[in-house]
Structures are given as structure tokens and as C-alpha cells.
Coordinates of C-alpha atoms in Angstrom, one line a residue:
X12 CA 2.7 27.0 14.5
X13 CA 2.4 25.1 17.5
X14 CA 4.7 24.0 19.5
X15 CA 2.9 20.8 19.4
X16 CA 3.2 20.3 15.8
X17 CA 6.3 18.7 14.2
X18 CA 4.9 19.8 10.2
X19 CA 2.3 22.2 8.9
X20 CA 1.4 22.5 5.3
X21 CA -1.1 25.2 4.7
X22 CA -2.7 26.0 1.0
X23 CA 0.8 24.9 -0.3
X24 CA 0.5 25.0 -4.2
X25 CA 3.6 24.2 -6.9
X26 CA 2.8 25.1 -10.4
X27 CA 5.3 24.2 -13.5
X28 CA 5.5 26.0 -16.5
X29 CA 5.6 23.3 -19.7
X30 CA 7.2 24.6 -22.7
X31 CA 6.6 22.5 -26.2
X32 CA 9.7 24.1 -28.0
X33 CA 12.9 25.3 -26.1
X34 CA 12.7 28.6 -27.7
X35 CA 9.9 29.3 -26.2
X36 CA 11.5 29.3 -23.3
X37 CA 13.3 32.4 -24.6
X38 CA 10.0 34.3 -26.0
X39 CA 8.6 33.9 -23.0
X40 CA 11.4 35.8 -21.1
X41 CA 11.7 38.3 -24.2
X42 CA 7.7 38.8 -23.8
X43 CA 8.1 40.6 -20.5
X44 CA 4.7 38.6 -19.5
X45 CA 2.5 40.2 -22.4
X46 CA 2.2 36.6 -23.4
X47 CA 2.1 33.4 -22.7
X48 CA 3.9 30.7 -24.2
X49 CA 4.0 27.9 -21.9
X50 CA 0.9 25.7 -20.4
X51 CA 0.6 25.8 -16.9
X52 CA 1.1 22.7 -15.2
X53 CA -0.6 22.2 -11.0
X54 CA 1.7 19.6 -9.4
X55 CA 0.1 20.4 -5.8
X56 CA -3.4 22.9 -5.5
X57 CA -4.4 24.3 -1.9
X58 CA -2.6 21.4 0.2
X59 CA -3.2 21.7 4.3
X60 CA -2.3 19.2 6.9
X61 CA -0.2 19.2 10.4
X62 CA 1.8 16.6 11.4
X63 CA 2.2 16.4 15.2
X64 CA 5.1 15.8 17.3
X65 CA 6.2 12.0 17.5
X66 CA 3.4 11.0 15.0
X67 CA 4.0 8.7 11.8
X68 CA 2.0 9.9 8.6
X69 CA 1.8 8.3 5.6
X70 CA 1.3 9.3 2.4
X71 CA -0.3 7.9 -0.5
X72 CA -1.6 8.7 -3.9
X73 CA -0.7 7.0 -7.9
X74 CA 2.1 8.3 -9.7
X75 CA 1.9 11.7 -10.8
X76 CA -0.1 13.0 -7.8
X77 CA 2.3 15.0 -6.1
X78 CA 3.7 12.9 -3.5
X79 CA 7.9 13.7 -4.1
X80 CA 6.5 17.5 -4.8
X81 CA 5.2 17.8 -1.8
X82 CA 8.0 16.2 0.6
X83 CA 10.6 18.2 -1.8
X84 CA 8.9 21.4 -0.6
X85 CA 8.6 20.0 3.0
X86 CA 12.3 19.4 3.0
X87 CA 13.1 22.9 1.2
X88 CA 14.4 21.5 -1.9
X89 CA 11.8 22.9 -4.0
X90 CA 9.6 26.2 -3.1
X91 CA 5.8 26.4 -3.3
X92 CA 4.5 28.8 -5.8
X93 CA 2.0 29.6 -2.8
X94 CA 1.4 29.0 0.8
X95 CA 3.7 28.2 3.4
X96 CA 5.1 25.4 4.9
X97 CA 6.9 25.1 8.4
X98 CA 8.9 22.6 10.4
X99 CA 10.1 22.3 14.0
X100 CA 13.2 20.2 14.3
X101 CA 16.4 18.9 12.1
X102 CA 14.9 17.1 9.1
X103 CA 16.5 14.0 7.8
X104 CA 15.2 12.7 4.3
X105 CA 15.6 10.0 2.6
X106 CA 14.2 10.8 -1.2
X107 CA 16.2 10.2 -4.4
X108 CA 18.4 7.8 -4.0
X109 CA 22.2 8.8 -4.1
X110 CA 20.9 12.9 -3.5
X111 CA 23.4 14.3 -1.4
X112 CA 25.9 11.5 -2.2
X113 CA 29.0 12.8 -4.7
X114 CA 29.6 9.3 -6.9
X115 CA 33.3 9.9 -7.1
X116 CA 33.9 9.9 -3.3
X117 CA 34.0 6.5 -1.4
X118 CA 30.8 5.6 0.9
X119 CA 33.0 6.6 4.4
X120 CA 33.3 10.4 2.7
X121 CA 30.3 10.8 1.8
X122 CA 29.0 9.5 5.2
X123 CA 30.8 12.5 6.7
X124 CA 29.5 14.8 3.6
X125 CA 25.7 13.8 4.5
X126 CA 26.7 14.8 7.9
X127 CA 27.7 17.9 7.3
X128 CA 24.8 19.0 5.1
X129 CA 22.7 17.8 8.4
X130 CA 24.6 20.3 10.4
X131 CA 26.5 17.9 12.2
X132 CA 30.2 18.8 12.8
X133 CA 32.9 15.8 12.0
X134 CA 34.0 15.1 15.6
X135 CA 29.8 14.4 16.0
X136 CA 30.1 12.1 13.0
X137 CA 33.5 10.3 14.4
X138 CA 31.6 9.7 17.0
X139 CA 28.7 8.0 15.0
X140 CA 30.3 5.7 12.4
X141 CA 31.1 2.9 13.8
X142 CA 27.0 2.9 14.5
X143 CA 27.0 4.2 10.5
X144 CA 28.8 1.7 9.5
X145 CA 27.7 -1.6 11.0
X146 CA 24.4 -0.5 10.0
X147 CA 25.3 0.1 6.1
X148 CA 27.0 -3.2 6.6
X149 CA 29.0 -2.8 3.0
X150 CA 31.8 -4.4 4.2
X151 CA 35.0 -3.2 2.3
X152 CA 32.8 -1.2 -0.3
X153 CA 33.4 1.3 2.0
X154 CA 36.1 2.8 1.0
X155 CA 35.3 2.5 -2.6
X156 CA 33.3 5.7 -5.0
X157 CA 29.5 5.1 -4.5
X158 CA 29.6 5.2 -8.4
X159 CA 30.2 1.3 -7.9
X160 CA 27.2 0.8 -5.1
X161 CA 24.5 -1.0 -6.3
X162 CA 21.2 0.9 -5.6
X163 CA 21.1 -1.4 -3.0
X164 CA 24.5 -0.4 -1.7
X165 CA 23.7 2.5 -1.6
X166 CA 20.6 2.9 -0.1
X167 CA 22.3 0.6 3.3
X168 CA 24.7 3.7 3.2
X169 CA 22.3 6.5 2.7
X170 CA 19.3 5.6 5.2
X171 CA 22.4 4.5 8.1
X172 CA 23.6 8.1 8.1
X173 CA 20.2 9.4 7.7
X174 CA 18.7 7.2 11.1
X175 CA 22.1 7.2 13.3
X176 CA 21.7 11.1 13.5
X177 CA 18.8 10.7 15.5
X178 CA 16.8 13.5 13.4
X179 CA 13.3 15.1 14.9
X180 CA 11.8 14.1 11.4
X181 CA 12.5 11.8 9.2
X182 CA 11.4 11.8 5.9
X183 CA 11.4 8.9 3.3
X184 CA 10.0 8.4 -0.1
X185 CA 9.9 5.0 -1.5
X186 CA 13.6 4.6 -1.3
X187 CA 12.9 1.6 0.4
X188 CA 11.7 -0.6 -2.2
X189 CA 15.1 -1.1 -3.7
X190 CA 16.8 -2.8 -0.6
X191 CA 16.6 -6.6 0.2
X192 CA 14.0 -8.0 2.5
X193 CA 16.5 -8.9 5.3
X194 CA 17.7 -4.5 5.0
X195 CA 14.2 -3.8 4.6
X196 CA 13.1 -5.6 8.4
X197 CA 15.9 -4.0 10.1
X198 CA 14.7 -0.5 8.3
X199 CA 11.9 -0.7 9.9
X200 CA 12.5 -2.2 13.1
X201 CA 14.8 0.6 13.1
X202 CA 12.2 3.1 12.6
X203 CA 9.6 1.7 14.8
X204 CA 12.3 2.5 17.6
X205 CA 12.7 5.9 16.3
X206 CA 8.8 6.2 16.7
X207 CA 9.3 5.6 20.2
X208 CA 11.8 8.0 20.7
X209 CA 9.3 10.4 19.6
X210 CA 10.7 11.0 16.3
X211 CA 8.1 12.0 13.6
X212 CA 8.2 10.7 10.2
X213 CA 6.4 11.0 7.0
X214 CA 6.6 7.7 4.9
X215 CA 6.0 7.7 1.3
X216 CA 5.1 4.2 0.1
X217 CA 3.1 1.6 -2.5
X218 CA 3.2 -0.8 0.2
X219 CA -0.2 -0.3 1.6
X220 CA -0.4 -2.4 4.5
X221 CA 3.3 -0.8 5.2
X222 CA 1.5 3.0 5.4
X223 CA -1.4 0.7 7.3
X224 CA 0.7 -0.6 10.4
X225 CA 3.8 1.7 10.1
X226 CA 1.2 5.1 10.5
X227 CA -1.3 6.5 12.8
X228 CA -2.7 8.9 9.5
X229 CA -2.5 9.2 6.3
X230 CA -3.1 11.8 3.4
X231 CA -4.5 10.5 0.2
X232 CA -3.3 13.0 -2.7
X233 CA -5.3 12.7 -6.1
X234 CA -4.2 15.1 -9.2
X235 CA -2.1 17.3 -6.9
X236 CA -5.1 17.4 -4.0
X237 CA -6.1 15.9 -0.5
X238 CA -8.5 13.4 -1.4
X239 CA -8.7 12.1 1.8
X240 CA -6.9 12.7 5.8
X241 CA -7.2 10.5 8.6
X242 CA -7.2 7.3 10.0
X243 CA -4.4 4.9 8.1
X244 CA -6.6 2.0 7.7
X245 CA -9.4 4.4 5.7
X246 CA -7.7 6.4 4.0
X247 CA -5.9 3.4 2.4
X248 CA -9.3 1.9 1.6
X249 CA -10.2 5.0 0.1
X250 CA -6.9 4.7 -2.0
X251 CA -7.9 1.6 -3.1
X252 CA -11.7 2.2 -4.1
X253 CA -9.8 5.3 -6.3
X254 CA -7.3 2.6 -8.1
X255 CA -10.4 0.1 -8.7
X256 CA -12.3 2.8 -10.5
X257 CA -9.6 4.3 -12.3
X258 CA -8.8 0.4 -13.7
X259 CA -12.2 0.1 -14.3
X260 CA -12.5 3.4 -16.5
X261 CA -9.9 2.4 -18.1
X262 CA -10.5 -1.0 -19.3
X263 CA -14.0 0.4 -19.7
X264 CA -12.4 3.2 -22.6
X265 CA -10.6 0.4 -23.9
X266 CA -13.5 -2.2 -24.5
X267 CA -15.6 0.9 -25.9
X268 CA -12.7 1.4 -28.2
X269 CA -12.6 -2.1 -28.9
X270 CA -16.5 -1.9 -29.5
X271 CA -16.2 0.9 -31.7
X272 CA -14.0 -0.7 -34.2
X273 CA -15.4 -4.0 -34.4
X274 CA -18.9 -2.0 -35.7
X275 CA -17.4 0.3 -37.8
X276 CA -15.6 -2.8 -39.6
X277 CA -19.0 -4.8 -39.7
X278 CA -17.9 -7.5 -37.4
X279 CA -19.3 -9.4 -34.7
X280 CA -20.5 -8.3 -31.7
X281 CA -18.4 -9.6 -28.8
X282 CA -18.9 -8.9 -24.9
X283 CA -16.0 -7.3 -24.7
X284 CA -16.9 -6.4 -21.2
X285 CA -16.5 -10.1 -19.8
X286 CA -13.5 -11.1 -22.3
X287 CA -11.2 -8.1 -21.9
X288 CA -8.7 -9.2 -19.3
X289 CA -8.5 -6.3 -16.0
X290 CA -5.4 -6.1 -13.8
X291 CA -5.3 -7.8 -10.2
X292 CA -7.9 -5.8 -8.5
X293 CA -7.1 -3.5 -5.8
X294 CA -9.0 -3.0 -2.6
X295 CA -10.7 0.8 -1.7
X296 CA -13.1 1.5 0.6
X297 CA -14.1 5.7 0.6
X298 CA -14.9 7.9 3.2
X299 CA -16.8 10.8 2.9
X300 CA -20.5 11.1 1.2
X301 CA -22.0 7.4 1.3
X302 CA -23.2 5.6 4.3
X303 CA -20.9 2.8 6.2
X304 CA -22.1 0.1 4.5
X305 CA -21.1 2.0 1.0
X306 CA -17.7 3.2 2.3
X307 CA -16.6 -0.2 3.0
X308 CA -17.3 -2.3 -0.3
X309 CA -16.9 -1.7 -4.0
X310 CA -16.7 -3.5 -7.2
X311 CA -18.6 -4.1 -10.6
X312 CA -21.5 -5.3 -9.7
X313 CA -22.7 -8.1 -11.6
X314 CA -22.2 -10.0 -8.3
X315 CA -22.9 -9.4 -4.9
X316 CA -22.2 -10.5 -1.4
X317 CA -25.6 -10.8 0.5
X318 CA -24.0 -11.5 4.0
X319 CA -21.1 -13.6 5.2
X320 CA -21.1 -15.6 8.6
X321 CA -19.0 -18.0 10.8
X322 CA -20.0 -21.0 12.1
X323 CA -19.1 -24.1 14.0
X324 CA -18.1 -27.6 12.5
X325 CA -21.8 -28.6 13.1
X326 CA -23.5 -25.6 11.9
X327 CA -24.5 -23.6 15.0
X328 CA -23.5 -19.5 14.7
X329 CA -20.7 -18.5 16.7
X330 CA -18.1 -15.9 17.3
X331 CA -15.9 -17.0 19.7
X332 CA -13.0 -19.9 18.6
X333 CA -10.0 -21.7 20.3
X334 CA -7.2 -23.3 18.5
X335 CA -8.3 -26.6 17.1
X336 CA -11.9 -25.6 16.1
X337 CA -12.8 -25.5 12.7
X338 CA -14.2 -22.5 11.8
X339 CA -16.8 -22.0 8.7
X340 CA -17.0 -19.0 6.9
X341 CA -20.5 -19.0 4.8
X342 CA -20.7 -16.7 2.3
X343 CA -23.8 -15.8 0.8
X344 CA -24.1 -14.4 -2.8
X345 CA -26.6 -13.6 -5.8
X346 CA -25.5 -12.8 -9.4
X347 CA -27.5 -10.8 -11.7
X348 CA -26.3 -11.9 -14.7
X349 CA -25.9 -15.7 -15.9
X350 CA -22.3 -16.9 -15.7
X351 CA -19.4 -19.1 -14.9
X352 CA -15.9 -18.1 -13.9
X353 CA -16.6 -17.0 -10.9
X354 CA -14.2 -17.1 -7.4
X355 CA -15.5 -16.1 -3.8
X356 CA -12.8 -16.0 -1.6
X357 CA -12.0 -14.5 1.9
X358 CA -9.0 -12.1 3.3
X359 CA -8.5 -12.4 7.2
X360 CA -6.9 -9.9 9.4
X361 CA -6.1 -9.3 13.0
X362 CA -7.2 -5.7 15.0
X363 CA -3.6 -4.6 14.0
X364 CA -4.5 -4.2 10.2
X365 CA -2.4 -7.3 9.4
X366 CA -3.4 -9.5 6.7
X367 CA -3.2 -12.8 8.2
X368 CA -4.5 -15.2 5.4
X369 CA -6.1 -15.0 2.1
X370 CA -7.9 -17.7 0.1
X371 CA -10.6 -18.6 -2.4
X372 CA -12.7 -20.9 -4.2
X373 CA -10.2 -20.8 -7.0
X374 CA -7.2 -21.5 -5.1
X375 CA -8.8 -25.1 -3.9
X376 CA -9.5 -25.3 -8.2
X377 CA -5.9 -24.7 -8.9
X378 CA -5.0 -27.5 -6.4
X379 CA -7.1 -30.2 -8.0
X380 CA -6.1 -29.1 -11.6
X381 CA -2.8 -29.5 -10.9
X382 CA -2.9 -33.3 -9.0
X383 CA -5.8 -33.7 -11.9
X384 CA -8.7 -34.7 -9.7
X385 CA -11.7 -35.4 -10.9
X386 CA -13.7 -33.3 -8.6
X387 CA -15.9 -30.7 -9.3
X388 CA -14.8 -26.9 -9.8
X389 CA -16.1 -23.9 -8.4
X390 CA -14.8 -22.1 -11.6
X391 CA -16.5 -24.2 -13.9
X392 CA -19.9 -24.1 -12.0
X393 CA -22.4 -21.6 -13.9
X394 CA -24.8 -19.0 -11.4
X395 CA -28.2 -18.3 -13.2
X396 CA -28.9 -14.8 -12.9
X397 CA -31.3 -13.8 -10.0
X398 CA -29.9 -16.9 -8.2
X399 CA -29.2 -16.8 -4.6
X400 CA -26.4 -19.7 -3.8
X401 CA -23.8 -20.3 -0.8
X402 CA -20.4 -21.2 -0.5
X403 CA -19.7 -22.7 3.0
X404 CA -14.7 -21.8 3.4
X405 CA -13.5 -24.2 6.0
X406 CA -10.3 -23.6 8.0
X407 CA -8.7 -25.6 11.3
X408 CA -8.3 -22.4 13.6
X409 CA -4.6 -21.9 14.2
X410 CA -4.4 -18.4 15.0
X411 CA -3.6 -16.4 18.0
X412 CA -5.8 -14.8 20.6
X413 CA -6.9 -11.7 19.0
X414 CA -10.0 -10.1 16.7
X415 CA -9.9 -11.1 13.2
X416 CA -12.2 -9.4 10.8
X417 CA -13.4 -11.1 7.7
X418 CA -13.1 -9.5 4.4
X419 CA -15.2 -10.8 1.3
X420 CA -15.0 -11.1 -2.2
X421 CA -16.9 -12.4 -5.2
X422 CA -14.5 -12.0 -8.6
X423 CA -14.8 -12.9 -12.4
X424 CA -12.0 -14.9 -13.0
X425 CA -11.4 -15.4 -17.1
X426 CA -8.3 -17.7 -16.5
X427 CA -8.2 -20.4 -13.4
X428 CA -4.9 -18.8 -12.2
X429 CA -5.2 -14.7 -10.5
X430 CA -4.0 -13.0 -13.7
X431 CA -6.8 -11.8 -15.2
X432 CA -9.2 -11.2 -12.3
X433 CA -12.2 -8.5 -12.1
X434 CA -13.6 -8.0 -9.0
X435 CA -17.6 -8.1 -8.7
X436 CA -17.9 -7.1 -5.2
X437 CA -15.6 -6.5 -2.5
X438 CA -16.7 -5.5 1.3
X439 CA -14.4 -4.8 4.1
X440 CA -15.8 -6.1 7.7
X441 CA -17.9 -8.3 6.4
X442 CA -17.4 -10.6 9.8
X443 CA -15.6 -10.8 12.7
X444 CA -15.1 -13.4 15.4
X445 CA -12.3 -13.9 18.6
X446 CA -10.1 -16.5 19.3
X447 CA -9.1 -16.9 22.4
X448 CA -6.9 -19.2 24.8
X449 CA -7.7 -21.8 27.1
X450 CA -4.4 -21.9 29.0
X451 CA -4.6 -25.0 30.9
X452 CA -5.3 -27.5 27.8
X453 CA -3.7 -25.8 24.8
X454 CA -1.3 -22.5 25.2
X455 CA 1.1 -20.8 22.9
X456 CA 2.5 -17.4 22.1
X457 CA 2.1 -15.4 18.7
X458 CA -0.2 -14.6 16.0
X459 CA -0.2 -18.4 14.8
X460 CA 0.3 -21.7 15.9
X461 CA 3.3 -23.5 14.1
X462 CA 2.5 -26.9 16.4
X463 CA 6.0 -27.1 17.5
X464 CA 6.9 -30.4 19.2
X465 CA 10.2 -31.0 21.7
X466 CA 12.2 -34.1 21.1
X467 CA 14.9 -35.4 23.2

């Protein structure tokens, strides 16, 4: 392997053998191999990536696809049952939480226990803990067995010893999740510095826009494979186009159950299609065998998104805003099918991948359910099918200079309030326009304008 390279994972492969009765655990060793009593079970098939020096990789894939396999074998915890995996540099990982920790010592033993399974000796470590412990910030906990941490606790302890050792790759899977928002910033402001230090990491997470920002690649596993390797922001859309058709199969299998029954018992026919409630959609674009247009939308299709464009306050196109404009967002849509229900809404986000603001039709519908207004509601408005109709999303521009890209949506909503939405059609770059700053009328600093005022 290269010098170059921090990771490589070639053809790795992890099978497990599942047994249905203990004893068969014993008839297979008695057997000598003349027979097979266990089913053969492919956590990880053929693997390959390389992970260079200094880079952040995510890693990303529903439960069950091999993620905490793969980083387990990357780590050395577990072996492949094929191919080869190799590492330059001490590895720091952060996977189950409380591995490596012994419950009955206090949190400052173990701190020196982690750092001796690092390799570190405990002079290094004396040197380190005041650093370990103002980061852990426990407080007296300390000195008390782990076994009374809360998860929380104890993942302050665990990822302080873990960063203060200034490893050449850190690993962490979805440990994470379990700390507080305020640990959770300085985690990764703390990581982000790491980065820069030229420390590589792979990062294990459910938090898409996290892999999105936090990574320069990603690997997509699916059923044990590489479904997809690349760029963060695509490879995350492709993630997302997997979990919308795996939601949609399944509701699909359950309204064709549903179906099934209600004929075999002589009842009515229902559309079970538009009445069976679908989980909050998820966003996906894919990336390989469709053109550009394809890879970057998705959804059911009884809806679709013609074209979306930005205008100003008096109608004429344009691209270019400054704080204070209004900007109109038009989006264009035709529905194939007759119906009501519907909400088309808008995400917007910056060049850096974040998601800056999301809104739709139905949120302004909540609004004037709740004050009771008597206005009309997009909800309640019935499409003909084969019609061709508009829906003009204002907003005063308060952002930042930067590019913004417009994503758009058109969803079947069967309850006014997000929880049982199905999404019709979803497309990623829909638009884009710039805001930019005219510094001698109207200046600030950020991503949005808060219109601060000084008193004195």
C-alpha cells in the first residue's frame, strides 16, 4: 500500500455461520465438514476502498448492511473471512460504547487503561489528563466505577481519551448520537481541528448532512456491498433514493396485503394506495446508469415538478439577490391523477451542503388552521388530472453572500401536519440563484441576517 494511503480495504468479505439449534453447533464440529448444518450468513461480499492520508470518509448504509462489520475488521477486532485489509498509523476508535472501559474501575483508571491499549505508556497519559479530563468534563464522577456513567457520561470520557491522543485515524461509529447537543458541537469542532492536523477519519453516522459537511467521500454499503463511492453530497443522495424505494416496497407489500384480504373476505375495494399512511420521506438522488436529470429526482409519480424558477417582487427572472429583496420561487407542477392533499414545498441550501431553510405550502395551512382563518388552503385545493398549475413561495432575502440551490418537492399529504407524508416527486438542483453584498448600504457577516440593532 501506499504511502499515500491512510486505509485500504480490498475484496474484504466476513461470512457468519447461523445455527437454528445449539447442538448443531456440536454436529457440525463432530461432522468433520461432511456436512453442513448451519446457513451461511454474508455480512460484507468483495468490499474495496482506500482512504487517503488526512481525508474524512463517511460511511453510510441502513441497519444491517455491514457498517460496525466493516470498521470492526478495519480496527482488527474482528477478521475477514477473505481479503485483506491494511492501515498506516495508530488507530483510535470510537465504536461500542463502554468497549475497552472495565465498569468496576472509576473513569480516571480507565482513562489510563484506554491508554495503554493505544500503546501509550502512563507518564504519556500523565501528561495528557488534565487535557482528558476538562474535555470529559464529568466533574467528580471521575473517580467513581463507569458502571454509574450514564451513556452520556460515558461517551464525554471515552471519545476525550480517544481525541487527546492525537491518533493518525480515528474511527467512530454512531457513538455520537447518545451525547448532548452542547458535547456533540465541541465533538466535532474538535474533530474538524483534527482534520486539519491531517488526521484521517472514518465516520459512521445517520446524520446525513453530518457525513455531508463533516466528509470529502463517502461509501454507500447495501446488503454487505458498495453500492455507491465518491463524492459525499452523491453518494448521500444515492442513500436516500435507496431508503425512498425501500419505504415504498414496503408500504407497497403492505397495501397489496391489505388488498388481498379485503377481496378474499368480499369487501370493498379501497385505494389503499392513497389511504395507507408512508413514513416521512427521505431524500436520494443515484448515481450510476440514468442521465443527470434522473440521478437527481425521485418519487411516486402521480405528481411532477415541470420546472422551478426565481423571480423578482414584480415578476422579472432573476438570479442575482441582496438582502432585502423578495425573492419568488415559482414552482411549476402537473398531476396525473385527480386529487387533493397535496403540499409543494422548497428546501434551500448554501454551496457548503447546508440546509439553510425548508418550507411548504402546508406549513402556511398549518399557520391559518391554528389562528382559524378563513383563508383558503392549499391542502384542501383539488388538481384535475392532466392539469398544469403554479404555486408562486415568497421569502424577504436574509441570507448571506453565497450560492444557494433550490431543492423541490411536490408530496401527498393525508393529514395537514408532516406525519403521514408520501412524496410524489422530489428533484435536487432544481434552481439556483446568488446573493450578494452591497457593502456601502447594507453589510453584515454570516450565513443570515439576524437585523441586529445597537442601543445606547
Amino acid at each position: 500500500m501506499s504511502s499515500d494511503f491512510a486505509v485500504s480495504v480490498a475484496n474484504v468479505s466476513k461470512c457468519y455461520s447461523i445455527y437454528e439449534r445449539p447442538r448443531d453447533r456440536l454436529l457440525q464440529m463432530l461432522s468433520m465438514g461432511s456436512r453442513r448444518y448451519a446457513k451461511e450468513y454474508w455480512a460484507l461480499q468483495d468490499v474495496s476502498f482506500e482512504v487517503r492520508r488526512g481525508e474524512a470518509v463517511g460511511i453510510v448504509g441502513r441497519n444491517g448492511s455491514g457498517k460496525s462489520t466493516l470498521l470492526q475488521i478495519i480496527t482488527g477486532t474482528l477478521t475477514p473471512t477473505s481479503g485483506e485489509v491494511r492501515t498506516n498509523g495508530r488507530i483510535a476508535a470510537l465504536l461500542e460504547l463502554g468497549s475497552g472501559f472495565n465498569p468496576e474501575f472509576s473513569g480516571r483508571e480507565n482513562i489510563y487503561l484506554n491508554g495503554a491499549l493505544l500503546g501509550f505508556e502512563r507518564s504519556r497519559i500523565d501528561d495528557l489528563f488534565d487535557d482528558i479530563a476538562a474535555f470529559a468534563d464529568v466533574g467528580d464522577y471521575l473517580d467513581q466505577p463507569v458502571k454509574t456513567y450514564s451513556s452520556g457520561m460515558l461517551l464525554r470520557v471515552a471519545f476525550a481519551v480517544q481525541v487527546q491522543v492525537q491518533p493518525d485515524i480515528l474511527i467512530i461509529d454512531e457513538a455520537l448520537a447518545v451525547g448532548d447537543a452542547l458535547f456533540q458541537k465541541r465533538c466535532f469542532q474538535k474533530i474538524e481541528r483534527l482534520l486539519s492536523d491531517g488526521v484521517t477519519l472514518l465516520f459512521v453516522s445517520h446524520d446525513q448532512e453530518s457525513v455531508r459537511t463533516l466528509t470529502n467521500r463517502a461509501v454507500l454499503l447495501k446488503k454487505g456491498r458498495v453500492a455507491a463511492f465518491g463524492v459525499s453530497s452523491e453518494v448521500v443522495l444515492e442513500y436516500r433514493r435507496q431508503l425512498h424505494d425501500d419505504e415504498s416496497a414496503y408500504f407497497g407489500e403492505i397495501a397489496k396485503r391489505i388488498g388481498d384480504k379485503a377481496a378474499q373476505a368480499n369487501a370493498v375495494k379501497l385505494d389503499v394506495s392513497a389511504a395507507l399512511p408512508e413514513a416521512q420521506a427521505q431524500e436520494s438522488v443515484g448515481l450510476t446508469g440514468a442521465s443527470r436529470s434522473d440521478r437527481l429526482s425521485f418519487g411516486d409519480g402521480e405528481a411532477k415538478i415541470l420546472k422551478v424558477e426565481t423571480f423578482t417582487l414584480d415578476g422579472e427572472p432573476a438570479t442575482v439577490f441582496y438582502p432585502g429583496d423578495v425573492v419568488r420561487i415559482r414552482m411549476t407542477c402537473q398531476s396525473s391523477i385527480t386529487t387533493d392533499k397535496l403540499n409543494v414545498g422548497v428546501r434551500i441550501r448554501n454551496k457548503e451542503g447546508v440546509k439553510v431553510y425548508s418550507w411548504g405550502t402546508l406549513n402556511q395551512d398549518m399557520a391559518r388552521r391554528a389562528r382559524n382563518e378563513s383563508d383558503a388552503l392549499f391542502w384542501t385545493h383539488t388538481v384535475q388530472a392532466g392539469e398544469i398549475f403554479q404555486v408562486d413561495l415568497e421569502m424577504q432575502c436574509a441570507l448571506g453572500v453565497n450560492l444557494y440551490e433550490v431543492q423541490g418537492s411536490i408530496s401527498y399529504e393525508e393529514t395537514p401536519d408532516y406525519m403521514t407524508q408520501r412524496i410524489l416527486h422530489w428533484i435536487d438542483e432544481a434552481a439556483f440563484f446568488q446573493v450578494l453584498m452591497k457593502r456601502d448600504e447594507y453589510f453584515f457577516g454570516g450565513v443570515s441576517d439576524l437585523k441586529m440593532r445597537a442601543s445606547w
